[in-house]
């Protein structure tokens, strides 16, 4: 008999259909009838027949014709939603789809697999798993190690040994021995009681990353989980059955207990779960719709599923990859601004940066040289002010290699820590099958990723801080020699006046967000867990800082392209013209005032998708191939590379008598 899962006002109802020739209207009324049946006040309805409603699929939110035959319109066990006309959504209502549903309605089940072994995952690998580009399989070696650790847990239970988390309670209850008959209940109670998070649920992408990373850690074979249980978790991942995981509630030691408990709760068939097929529904229905069974927890398995730093680290992976993407594109945007403000390329000379050979600084200076006026791609704008009388540029232009450079080095440092963390066993106790023993330790403590992500936020923020000052220079006619706020008929039009205010507000917010969360610690679990990392907040606010940085740089890019309009018919270099053309493919020039927010969001999307980098990268790499020695960090004592001959933008700072380094 066909059965359909119907969502009515936040509740999920299983509606069997004896006659598949019934209509969609019948299905809606039958769902409402069942909903009303269990309500003391009939759900506020006088009669089902008087209720006006429509039905839509949970997958993609496609509307259904009420007169269509069910068997023609729906698949067996499909998820649908009844929307009652006139209903006002409660702010506490869990929607049938997450924010950004349009991104997920196009989800297609991947055909390729990524093999996990707990040892070799990269940050980009985890992002790709989060995007749903791969399914997961275990390597044979990982399966063997998982089996061996599981056998050790079985022997501990059979021999009735007293081992923390296996035959005892948790935290303050570590000295309480649990009877063998109640070990399954012990693990289930652990998951249920620890599912105490609050706030919005993680997006499907982030939940997918969280689940994939927990699978990777379990694949190391030091957690004691059975291979059957791990395979069930993998099957849920591969079907994109994603539990409801609130974003708040972890203190980052003992691991990310609350979010990982919510993750485990869905896997055991309790709580809410989301899939592209169902939207949000009761976990047992979502698993059933995909032909999956809830996990039945064995000794230690509840603890194995919830103890670790995977919430901090999975969000940290996204943060470090997004930071890397925006840092590269910040160099391109700053180079375009320098062109518009008629700056000099002399500050990026190879010799200068060889004397202070930080890798990030050298790389940023190289990118500027590869994009700006040179024999490779001359700039008419640069030639137009070749003999101007200015002495040198402001720090926001001249010091980009030093400021942007340390951001690059910060990202590299943080990425190394995060990469180590995603391939680490971080639960407790650790199961050493080769030694035949379990050992309690502290690998669950999130201090490493917490400190690293606090540092990342502080570092990346500087890209927005310096960008906002460049936006000021672009908008201020006394500094730019361009029309005020980059618009004609100023007064009638306000141009980029408030766009600059938006950038300033985001930079100010970042200053507060950059306060390190990991300097705080509150004792929990009756002083058993008396020092914690607060890494969950470190990860979430790092992502907020990076998103703000992206938006500030989007505003700068818009402003720089608008500045180009006032320098026409002069043209900049070939790579920067390509960047300009890309921006103009989504945002037209600002001839008079219009609704600006969509323009900012369109350019923000270019940055998030790394399209600005993809346009400029071929020019940068071609330049690199032709100047390979120049692009490498060089020791000052071993410097032997001739500086590249550039058509300099300005001759004014050749005169050392006027080159006041502090001015």
XYZ file of C-alpha atoms in Angstrom:
663
model
C 0.000 0.000 0.000
C 1.494 3.396 -0.950
C 2.250 5.721 1.957
C 3.043 9.418 2.015
C 4.655 11.562 4.696
C 2.760 14.840 4.999
C 3.883 17.967 6.843
C 1.090 19.978 8.525
C 1.878 22.973 10.736
C 5.177 21.595 12.000
C 3.982 18.005 12.473
C 4.725 15.006 10.288
C 1.960 12.505 9.555
C 2.219 9.149 7.814
C -0.799 8.859 5.497
C -1.440 5.448 3.871
C -3.341 5.467 0.585
C -5.453 2.378 -0.118
C -6.554 3.692 -3.481
C -3.810 5.263 -5.600
C -6.513 6.703 -7.843
C -7.387 9.212 -5.143
C -6.557 12.853 -5.849
C -3.971 15.185 -4.321
C -6.924 17.044 -2.753
C -7.906 13.838 -0.921
C -4.366 13.451 0.414
C -4.406 16.998 1.763
C -7.791 16.572 3.433
C -6.852 13.197 4.915
C -3.656 14.704 6.375
C -5.655 17.598 7.851
C -8.217 15.151 9.260
C -5.469 13.194 11.023
C -3.918 16.426 12.273
C -7.247 17.658 13.701
C -8.023 14.286 15.270
C -5.221 14.676 17.805
C -5.960 18.319 18.698
C -8.261 19.192 21.629
C -9.478 22.303 19.786
C -9.528 20.620 16.359
C -6.473 22.642 15.467
C -8.622 25.749 15.225
C -10.652 24.342 12.316
C -14.447 23.972 12.283
C -14.488 21.452 9.454
C -11.867 19.999 7.153
C -14.068 20.653 4.139
C -13.956 24.400 4.847
C -10.169 24.603 5.048
C -8.482 26.182 2.039
C -5.042 24.753 1.391
C -2.523 23.778 -1.250
C 0.099 21.024 -1.397
C 3.691 21.159 -2.514
C 6.564 18.744 -2.694
C 9.148 19.103 0.055
C 11.849 18.495 -2.544
C 12.093 21.664 -4.616
C 8.805 23.100 -3.224
C 6.967 22.365 -6.486
C 3.218 23.045 -6.237
C 0.847 20.126 -6.833
C -2.460 20.339 -8.703
C -5.195 19.343 -6.258
C -7.129 17.548 -9.007
C -4.212 15.344 -10.123
C -4.297 11.625 -9.368
C -1.847 10.678 -6.619
C -0.199 7.825 -8.520
C 0.415 10.145 -11.473
C 1.892 12.996 -9.430
C 3.799 11.365 -6.562
C 6.202 8.535 -5.923
C 5.561 6.066 -3.128
C 6.623 7.446 0.272
C 7.223 10.923 -1.126
C 7.272 13.863 1.295
C 4.723 16.635 0.768
C 3.602 19.685 2.712
C 0.098 21.051 3.337
C 0.068 24.859 3.434
C -3.089 26.259 5.013
C -4.277 29.537 3.534
C -4.006 32.383 6.037
C -1.535 30.668 8.350
C 1.141 32.912 9.834
C 4.399 31.101 10.518
C 5.560 30.980 14.121
C 9.131 32.199 14.636
C 9.815 28.858 16.368
C 8.534 26.812 13.427
C 11.054 24.444 11.838
C 10.572 24.912 8.087
C 10.363 21.962 5.765
C 13.411 23.325 3.946
C 16.532 25.133 5.173
C 17.505 28.629 4.103
C 18.760 28.706 0.541
C 16.475 25.864 -0.548
C 16.955 26.853 -4.174
C 20.541 25.639 -3.884
C 19.466 22.225 -2.658
C 16.482 21.574 -4.888
C 19.010 20.974 -7.662
C 20.908 18.399 -5.613
C 21.903 15.331 -7.580
C 23.234 12.238 -5.923
C 26.959 11.994 -6.699
C 28.338 9.053 -8.627
C 31.969 9.307 -7.526
C 33.360 8.056 -4.215
C 35.996 9.444 -1.900
C 37.873 6.815 0.107
C 38.467 7.727 3.744
C 41.187 6.267 5.936
C 41.345 8.801 8.773
C 44.858 9.807 7.764
C 44.918 11.789 4.521
C 41.925 14.122 4.259
C 42.617 17.679 3.050
C 40.543 20.745 3.901
C 39.313 21.014 0.311
C 38.307 17.338 0.400
C 35.983 18.065 3.297
C 34.472 21.060 1.500
C 33.827 18.886 -1.555
C 32.109 16.295 0.628
C 30.055 19.089 2.161
C 28.930 20.227 -1.270
C 27.701 16.722 -2.019
C 30.219 16.078 -4.801
C 31.220 12.631 -3.507
C 29.902 9.639 -1.640
C 32.090 7.928 0.961
C 33.753 4.534 1.133
C 36.317 3.216 3.614
C 39.707 1.919 2.564
C 40.351 -1.784 3.362
C 43.010 -0.796 5.891
C 40.552 1.468 7.709
C 37.942 -1.312 7.831
C 40.499 -3.690 9.340
C 41.513 -1.198 12.066
C 37.864 -0.471 12.920
C 37.151 -4.205 13.284
C 40.142 -4.706 15.584
C 39.190 -1.882 17.937
C 35.595 -3.138 18.032
C 36.782 -6.620 19.042
C 38.634 -5.118 21.994
C 35.437 -3.397 23.201
C 33.562 -6.706 22.920
C 36.186 -8.454 25.060
C 36.033 -5.721 27.721
C 32.261 -6.157 27.981
C 32.468 -9.964 28.053
C 35.081 -9.880 30.797
C 33.018 -7.261 32.692
C 35.972 -4.952 33.140
C 35.375 -1.475 34.556
C 36.376 0.949 31.775
C 35.315 4.575 31.489
C 32.568 5.201 28.954
C 32.118 1.513 28.220
C 30.899 0.065 31.510
C 30.703 3.287 33.556
C 28.809 6.555 33.501
C 30.269 9.778 32.073
C 31.896 12.917 33.440
C 31.048 13.237 37.139
C 29.477 9.740 36.956
C 32.686 8.067 35.779
C 32.856 5.987 38.988
C 29.336 4.622 38.558
C 29.482 1.061 37.152
C 26.645 0.170 34.763
C 25.224 -3.409 34.537
C 25.856 -5.186 31.217
C 22.107 -5.439 30.558
C 21.873 -1.637 30.524
C 24.906 -0.767 28.387
C 22.779 -0.125 25.273
C 20.455 2.109 27.297
C 23.523 3.891 28.705
C 24.682 4.878 25.219
C 21.200 5.940 24.083
C 20.683 8.026 27.213
C 24.032 9.694 26.625
C 23.036 10.772 23.118
C 19.552 11.910 24.158
C 20.619 13.893 27.222
C 23.538 15.547 25.472
C 21.335 16.689 22.558
C 20.815 20.036 24.278
C 21.931 22.527 21.626
C 20.048 25.684 20.672
C 19.884 28.062 17.729
C 19.416 27.609 14.015
C 20.351 24.255 12.501
C 23.533 23.959 10.492
C 22.961 24.178 6.753
C 22.927 20.884 4.819
C 26.439 21.568 3.503
C 27.813 22.138 6.994
C 25.990 19.147 8.458
C 27.329 17.012 5.621
C 30.838 18.216 6.463
C 30.304 17.474 10.151
C 29.103 13.931 9.453
C 31.870 13.264 6.924
C 34.535 14.438 9.354
C 33.170 12.286 12.179
C 33.230 9.296 9.810
C 36.848 10.105 8.944
C 37.835 10.166 12.619
C 36.053 6.870 13.335
C 37.823 5.365 10.306
C 41.156 5.736 12.123
C 40.175 2.748 14.248
C 40.798 4.166 17.724
C 37.181 4.778 18.772
C 35.819 1.269 19.313
C 32.823 1.694 17.032
C 31.696 -1.416 15.139
C 32.124 -1.621 11.376
C 28.369 -2.146 10.968
C 27.599 1.073 12.807
C 30.177 3.001 10.807
C 28.746 1.643 7.562
C 25.275 2.801 8.654
C 26.612 6.301 9.235
C 28.210 6.215 5.791
C 24.943 5.055 4.211
C 23.133 7.989 5.818
C 25.786 10.360 4.471
C 25.612 8.873 0.982
C 21.798 9.273 0.967
C 22.213 12.859 2.251
C 20.121 12.077 5.357
C 21.308 14.888 7.604
C 20.300 15.280 11.269
C 19.113 18.533 12.819
C 22.209 20.045 14.453
C 21.760 23.378 16.302
C 24.748 25.645 15.833
C 25.087 26.660 19.513
C 25.844 24.666 22.635
C 29.448 23.478 22.489
C 32.174 24.715 24.831
C 34.815 22.830 22.859
C 35.786 20.316 25.596
C 34.967 17.499 26.164
C 34.760 17.860 22.433
C 31.696 19.270 20.675
C 29.283 17.197 22.751
C 25.976 18.963 22.049
C 26.219 19.283 18.236
C 27.680 15.804 17.790
C 24.933 14.393 20.018
C 22.302 15.945 17.758
C 24.149 14.387 14.826
C 24.049 10.967 16.519
C 20.412 11.457 17.586
C 19.265 11.566 13.971
C 21.329 8.497 13.118
C 19.550 6.481 15.815
C 16.203 7.553 14.342
C 15.242 10.262 16.799
C 14.850 14.019 16.481
C 14.633 15.760 13.127
C 16.482 15.008 9.923
C 16.714 16.589 6.470
C 17.241 15.156 3.017
C 16.710 16.637 -0.452
C 13.848 14.195 -0.864
C 12.017 14.933 2.386
C 12.954 18.337 3.696
C 12.795 18.409 7.513
C 10.932 15.433 8.956
C 11.141 12.986 11.839
C 14.431 11.130 11.495
C 12.797 7.691 11.473
C 10.645 8.664 8.464
C 13.567 10.149 6.536
C 15.725 7.064 7.088
C 12.824 4.785 6.168
C 12.149 6.751 2.984
C 15.728 6.024 1.900
C 15.583 2.344 2.839
C 17.804 2.825 5.895
C 17.480 1.606 9.480
C 18.336 3.595 12.616
C 21.628 2.694 14.287
C 21.264 0.428 17.321
C 24.040 1.527 19.659
C 26.479 -1.017 21.087
C 28.763 -0.433 24.100
C 30.844 2.775 23.762
C 29.279 3.670 20.392
C 27.238 6.592 21.684
C 30.383 8.057 23.219
C 32.356 7.310 20.042
C 29.845 9.243 17.947
C 29.711 12.375 20.105
C 33.177 12.928 21.568
C 35.547 15.031 19.460
C 36.306 18.433 17.919
C 34.543 17.900 14.605
C 32.117 20.844 14.879
C 34.968 23.290 15.460
C 37.143 21.685 12.831
C 34.571 21.229 10.062
C 33.549 24.890 10.321
C 37.255 25.695 10.547
C 37.851 23.929 7.230
C 35.260 26.118 5.564
C 36.722 29.208 7.228
C 40.294 28.540 6.153
C 39.324 27.729 2.546
C 37.104 30.811 2.230
C 39.843 32.909 3.821
C 42.355 31.610 1.288
C 40.003 32.408 -1.590
C 39.270 35.977 -0.498
C 42.923 36.701 0.352
C 44.022 35.881 -3.209
C 41.270 38.013 -4.680
C 42.008 40.903 -2.307
C 45.346 41.363 -4.095
C 43.560 41.688 -7.443
C 41.022 44.175 -6.092
C 43.707 46.269 -4.409
C 45.730 46.318 -7.641
C 42.698 47.627 -9.523
C 42.150 50.324 -6.885
C 45.807 51.330 -7.149
C 45.335 51.773 -10.899
C 42.247 53.944 -10.419
C 44.020 56.085 -7.792
C 47.041 56.398 -10.119
C 49.511 54.776 -7.753
C 53.043 53.577 -8.418
C 54.353 50.052 -8.847
C 57.756 50.961 -7.399
C 56.761 49.794 -3.908
C 56.471 46.233 -5.247
C 60.036 46.048 -6.569
C 61.660 42.629 -6.123
C 64.689 44.008 -4.290
C 62.586 45.615 -1.546
C 60.809 42.413 -0.618
C 63.927 40.238 -0.864
C 65.225 42.236 2.096
C 62.244 41.155 4.218
C 61.552 37.696 2.835
C 58.296 36.662 4.480
C 56.692 34.224 2.010
C 53.307 35.957 2.047
C 54.778 39.394 1.504
C 56.903 38.194 -1.416
C 53.927 36.444 -3.036
C 51.610 39.456 -2.737
C 54.221 41.798 -4.189
C 54.709 39.339 -7.042
C 50.974 39.260 -7.776
C 50.902 43.056 -7.905
C 53.787 43.087 -10.370
C 52.059 40.453 -12.498
C 48.842 42.480 -12.696
C 50.076 46.061 -12.965
C 51.840 48.069 -15.638
C 54.812 46.226 -17.167
C 56.315 45.197 -20.486
C 53.937 42.206 -20.438
C 50.749 44.230 -20.216
C 51.164 48.002 -20.374
C 48.569 50.315 -18.845
C 47.385 53.491 -20.528
C 46.194 54.744 -17.150
C 49.693 54.292 -15.686
C 51.297 56.052 -18.642
C 48.913 58.993 -18.227
C 50.529 59.982 -14.892
C 54.051 58.790 -15.550
C 55.569 62.148 -14.639
C 53.178 63.303 -11.927
C 54.458 65.305 -8.956
C 53.315 63.097 -6.081
C 56.080 61.754 -3.840
C 54.661 58.361 -2.801
C 51.415 56.517 -2.171
C 49.414 56.115 1.017
C 50.071 53.065 3.177
C 46.809 51.430 2.070
C 48.343 51.121 -1.415
C 52.073 51.031 -0.759
C 51.959 48.520 2.121
C 49.639 45.931 0.589
C 52.401 43.272 0.400
C 53.179 43.718 4.083
C 49.524 43.778 5.243
C 48.039 41.267 2.803
C 51.189 39.166 3.109
C 50.850 38.386 6.799
C 47.228 37.387 6.158
C 48.475 34.795 3.665
C 51.032 33.489 6.152
C 48.376 33.362 8.878
C 46.119 31.283 6.634
C 48.983 28.881 5.910
C 49.682 28.479 9.630
C 46.023 27.875 10.487
C 45.524 25.493 7.567
C 48.366 23.300 8.853
C 46.707 23.031 12.276
C 43.258 22.330 10.817
C 44.668 19.695 8.441
C 46.326 17.915 11.352
C 43.105 18.136 13.368
C 40.836 16.633 10.686
C 43.075 13.571 10.559
C 43.368 13.145 14.325
C 41.604 10.851 16.769
C 39.928 13.226 19.206
C 37.589 11.138 21.359
C 38.007 9.511 24.758
C 38.955 6.934 25.839
C 41.218 5.916 22.965
C 41.062 2.234 21.996
C 44.488 0.741 21.245
C 43.707 -2.690 19.800
C 47.371 -3.478 19.175
C 48.089 -2.951 22.893
C 44.860 -4.541 24.056
C 43.900 -1.588 26.235
C 41.952 1.657 26.387
C 43.532 4.855 27.688
C 41.753 7.996 28.860
C 43.352 11.188 27.624
C 42.465 14.698 26.490
C 42.552 14.697 22.697
C 38.954 15.958 22.718
C 40.096 19.371 23.992
C 39.550 21.937 21.231
C 42.285 24.398 22.187
C 44.329 23.840 19.020
C 41.605 24.654 16.468
C 40.074 27.282 18.798
C 43.295 29.278 19.092
C 44.025 28.844 15.385
C 40.594 30.092 14.327
C 40.769 33.081 16.664
C 44.094 33.904 15.015
C 42.544 33.413 11.569
C 39.760 35.900 12.328
C 42.259 38.504 13.546
C 44.452 38.022 10.483
C 41.781 37.993 7.793
C 39.958 40.983 9.297
C 42.875 43.173 8.230
C 41.911 42.663 4.578
C 38.623 44.432 5.309
C 40.251 47.075 7.498
C 42.669 48.185 4.785
C 40.045 47.751 2.043
C 37.638 50.123 3.792
C 40.361 52.786 3.821
C 40.890 52.305 0.089
C 37.130 52.687 -0.444
C 37.381 56.000 1.432
C 40.165 57.115 -0.910
C 38.085 56.153 -3.955
C 35.013 58.039 -2.710
C 36.790 61.131 -1.375
C 37.398 63.599 -4.247
C 40.256 65.302 -2.396
C 42.125 61.979 -2.374
C 41.010 60.390 -5.653
C 40.675 63.315 -8.096
C 37.420 61.588 -9.109
C 33.820 62.815 -8.656
C 32.631 62.650 -5.049
C 31.259 59.207 -4.194
C 31.990 58.099 -7.750
C 28.829 59.512 -9.318
C 27.908 62.350 -11.666
C 25.473 65.038 -10.575
C 26.469 64.689 -6.949
C 23.755 65.946 -4.644
C 21.024 64.684 -6.901
C 22.823 61.323 -6.730
C 24.571 59.943 -3.642
C 26.538 57.216 -5.417
C 28.735 55.099 -3.140
C 28.194 57.219 -0.016
C 26.270 54.605 1.971
C 28.052 51.638 0.396
C 31.150 53.019 2.112
C 29.157 53.303 5.364
C 28.210 49.637 5.015
C 31.873 48.717 4.636
C 32.735 50.802 7.705
C 29.993 49.129 9.756
C 31.216 45.638 8.817
C 34.782 46.533 9.751
C 33.556 47.849 13.091
C 31.590 44.635 13.736
C 34.685 42.631 12.935
C 36.661 44.486 15.583
C 34.310 43.064 18.220
C 34.174 39.630 16.594
C 37.961 39.422 16.571
C 38.092 39.333 20.365
C 39.408 35.792 20.952
C 36.817 33.388 22.324
C 39.541 30.948 23.354
C 40.795 33.282 26.101
C 37.605 32.398 27.977
C 36.931 29.227 29.942
C 34.054 28.204 32.217
C 34.212 25.092 34.372
C 31.512 22.531 33.497
C 30.336 19.046 34.529
C 30.698 19.665 38.272
C 34.314 20.820 37.812
C 35.279 17.551 36.087
C 35.693 19.457 32.849
C 37.255 22.511 34.447
C 38.959 24.070 31.433
C 37.349 24.408 28.011
C 38.302 25.971 24.672
C 35.118 27.775 23.536
C 36.198 26.687 20.066
C 32.669 26.432 18.641
C 32.206 30.188 18.924
C 35.752 30.732 17.602
C 34.784 28.815 14.451
C 31.392 30.455 13.966
C 32.660 33.989 14.436
C 35.655 33.350 12.185
C 33.159 32.524 9.429
C 31.224 35.713 10.179
C 34.409 37.779 10.028
C 35.326 36.216 6.685
C 31.849 36.855 5.268
C 32.159 40.513 6.304
C 35.578 40.697 4.645
C 34.070 39.288 1.446
C 31.359 41.950 1.440
C 33.772 44.820 2.127
C 36.014 43.701 -0.744
C 32.933 43.339 -2.976
C 32.158 47.005 -2.282
C 35.753 48.000 -3.040
C 35.667 46.067 -6.312
C 32.428 47.799 -7.307
C 33.911 51.183 -6.422
C 37.158 50.524 -8.306
C 35.264 49.476 -11.441
C 33.129 52.605 -11.138
C 36.311 54.665 -10.871
C 37.482 53.165 -14.163
C 34.416 54.728 -15.849
C 35.772 58.214 -15.101
C 39.194 57.386 -16.593
C 37.882 56.192 -19.953
C 38.878 56.024 -22.754
C 42.159 55.067 -21.041
C 42.547 51.348 -20.400
C 44.282 49.488 -17.612
C 46.321 46.271 -18.010
C 44.914 43.208 -19.779
C 44.292 41.146 -16.603
C 42.604 44.045 -14.818
C 40.461 44.785 -17.871
C 39.328 41.145 -17.727
C 38.370 41.639 -14.092
C 36.485 44.811 -15.020
C 34.651 42.987 -17.821
C 33.634 40.175 -15.451
C 32.171 42.641 -12.954
C 30.334 44.467 -15.736
C 28.817 41.160 -16.855
C 26.758 41.174 -13.632
C 26.621 44.865 -12.648
C 26.175 47.777 -15.042
C 27.962 51.145 -14.520
C 26.511 53.526 -11.946
C 25.154 56.341 -14.129
C 22.566 57.472 -11.554
C 21.315 56.230 -8.199
C 19.576 52.854 -8.062
C 18.962 49.986 -5.636
C 22.526 49.058 -4.678
C 22.203 45.968 -2.448
C 21.710 43.548 -5.407
C 24.893 44.871 -7.025
C 26.899 44.219 -3.857
C 25.453 40.715 -3.571
C 26.157 39.935 -7.247
C 29.834 40.857 -6.845
C 29.981 39.038 -3.507
C 28.841 35.919 -5.335
C 31.680 36.379 -7.854
C 34.136 36.407 -4.952
C 32.616 33.407 -3.169
C 32.708 31.441 -6.438
C 36.337 32.619 -6.925
C 35.520 33.924 -10.394
C 37.669 37.020 -9.929
C 40.636 34.772 -9.174
C 39.891 32.458 -12.093
C 39.960 35.392 -14.513
C 43.263 36.776 -13.246
C 45.083 33.559 -12.354
C 46.200 32.644 -15.924
C 47.972 36.013 -16.234
C 49.610 35.642 -12.814
C 50.820 32.116 -13.543
C 52.075 33.009 -17.008
C 54.056 35.847 -15.479
C 55.362 33.414 -12.858
C 56.626 30.990 -15.493
C 58.522 33.804 -17.186
C 59.964 35.082 -13.888
C 60.405 31.910 -11.842
C 63.426 33.045 -9.754
C 61.708 36.340 -8.983
C 58.592 34.698 -7.504
C 60.492 32.636 -4.937
C 61.303 33.851 -1.405
C 64.983 34.825 -1.453
C 67.412 35.215 1.410
C 68.838 38.764 1.547
C 72.371 37.389 1.833
C 71.934 35.162 -1.217
C 70.055 37.637 -3.389
C 71.356 37.408 -6.964
C 68.285 37.900 -9.158
C 68.216 40.969 -11.342
C 65.096 43.072 -10.694
C 62.505 42.853 -13.454
C 62.336 45.886 -15.671
C 58.913 47.495 -15.293
C 57.317 50.476 -16.935
C 56.839 52.220 -13.620
C 53.550 53.989 -12.962
C 55.186 57.100 -11.514
C 58.683 58.508 -11.657
C 58.128 60.702 -8.595
C 59.654 58.423 -5.972
C 62.960 57.917 -7.812
C 64.202 61.023 -6.005
C 65.333 59.816 -2.604
C 65.390 63.413 -1.313
C 61.588 63.404 -1.510
C 60.938 59.764 -0.573
C 59.995 60.257 3.071
C 59.471 56.687 4.274
C 57.365 57.776 7.220
C 55.128 60.241 5.421
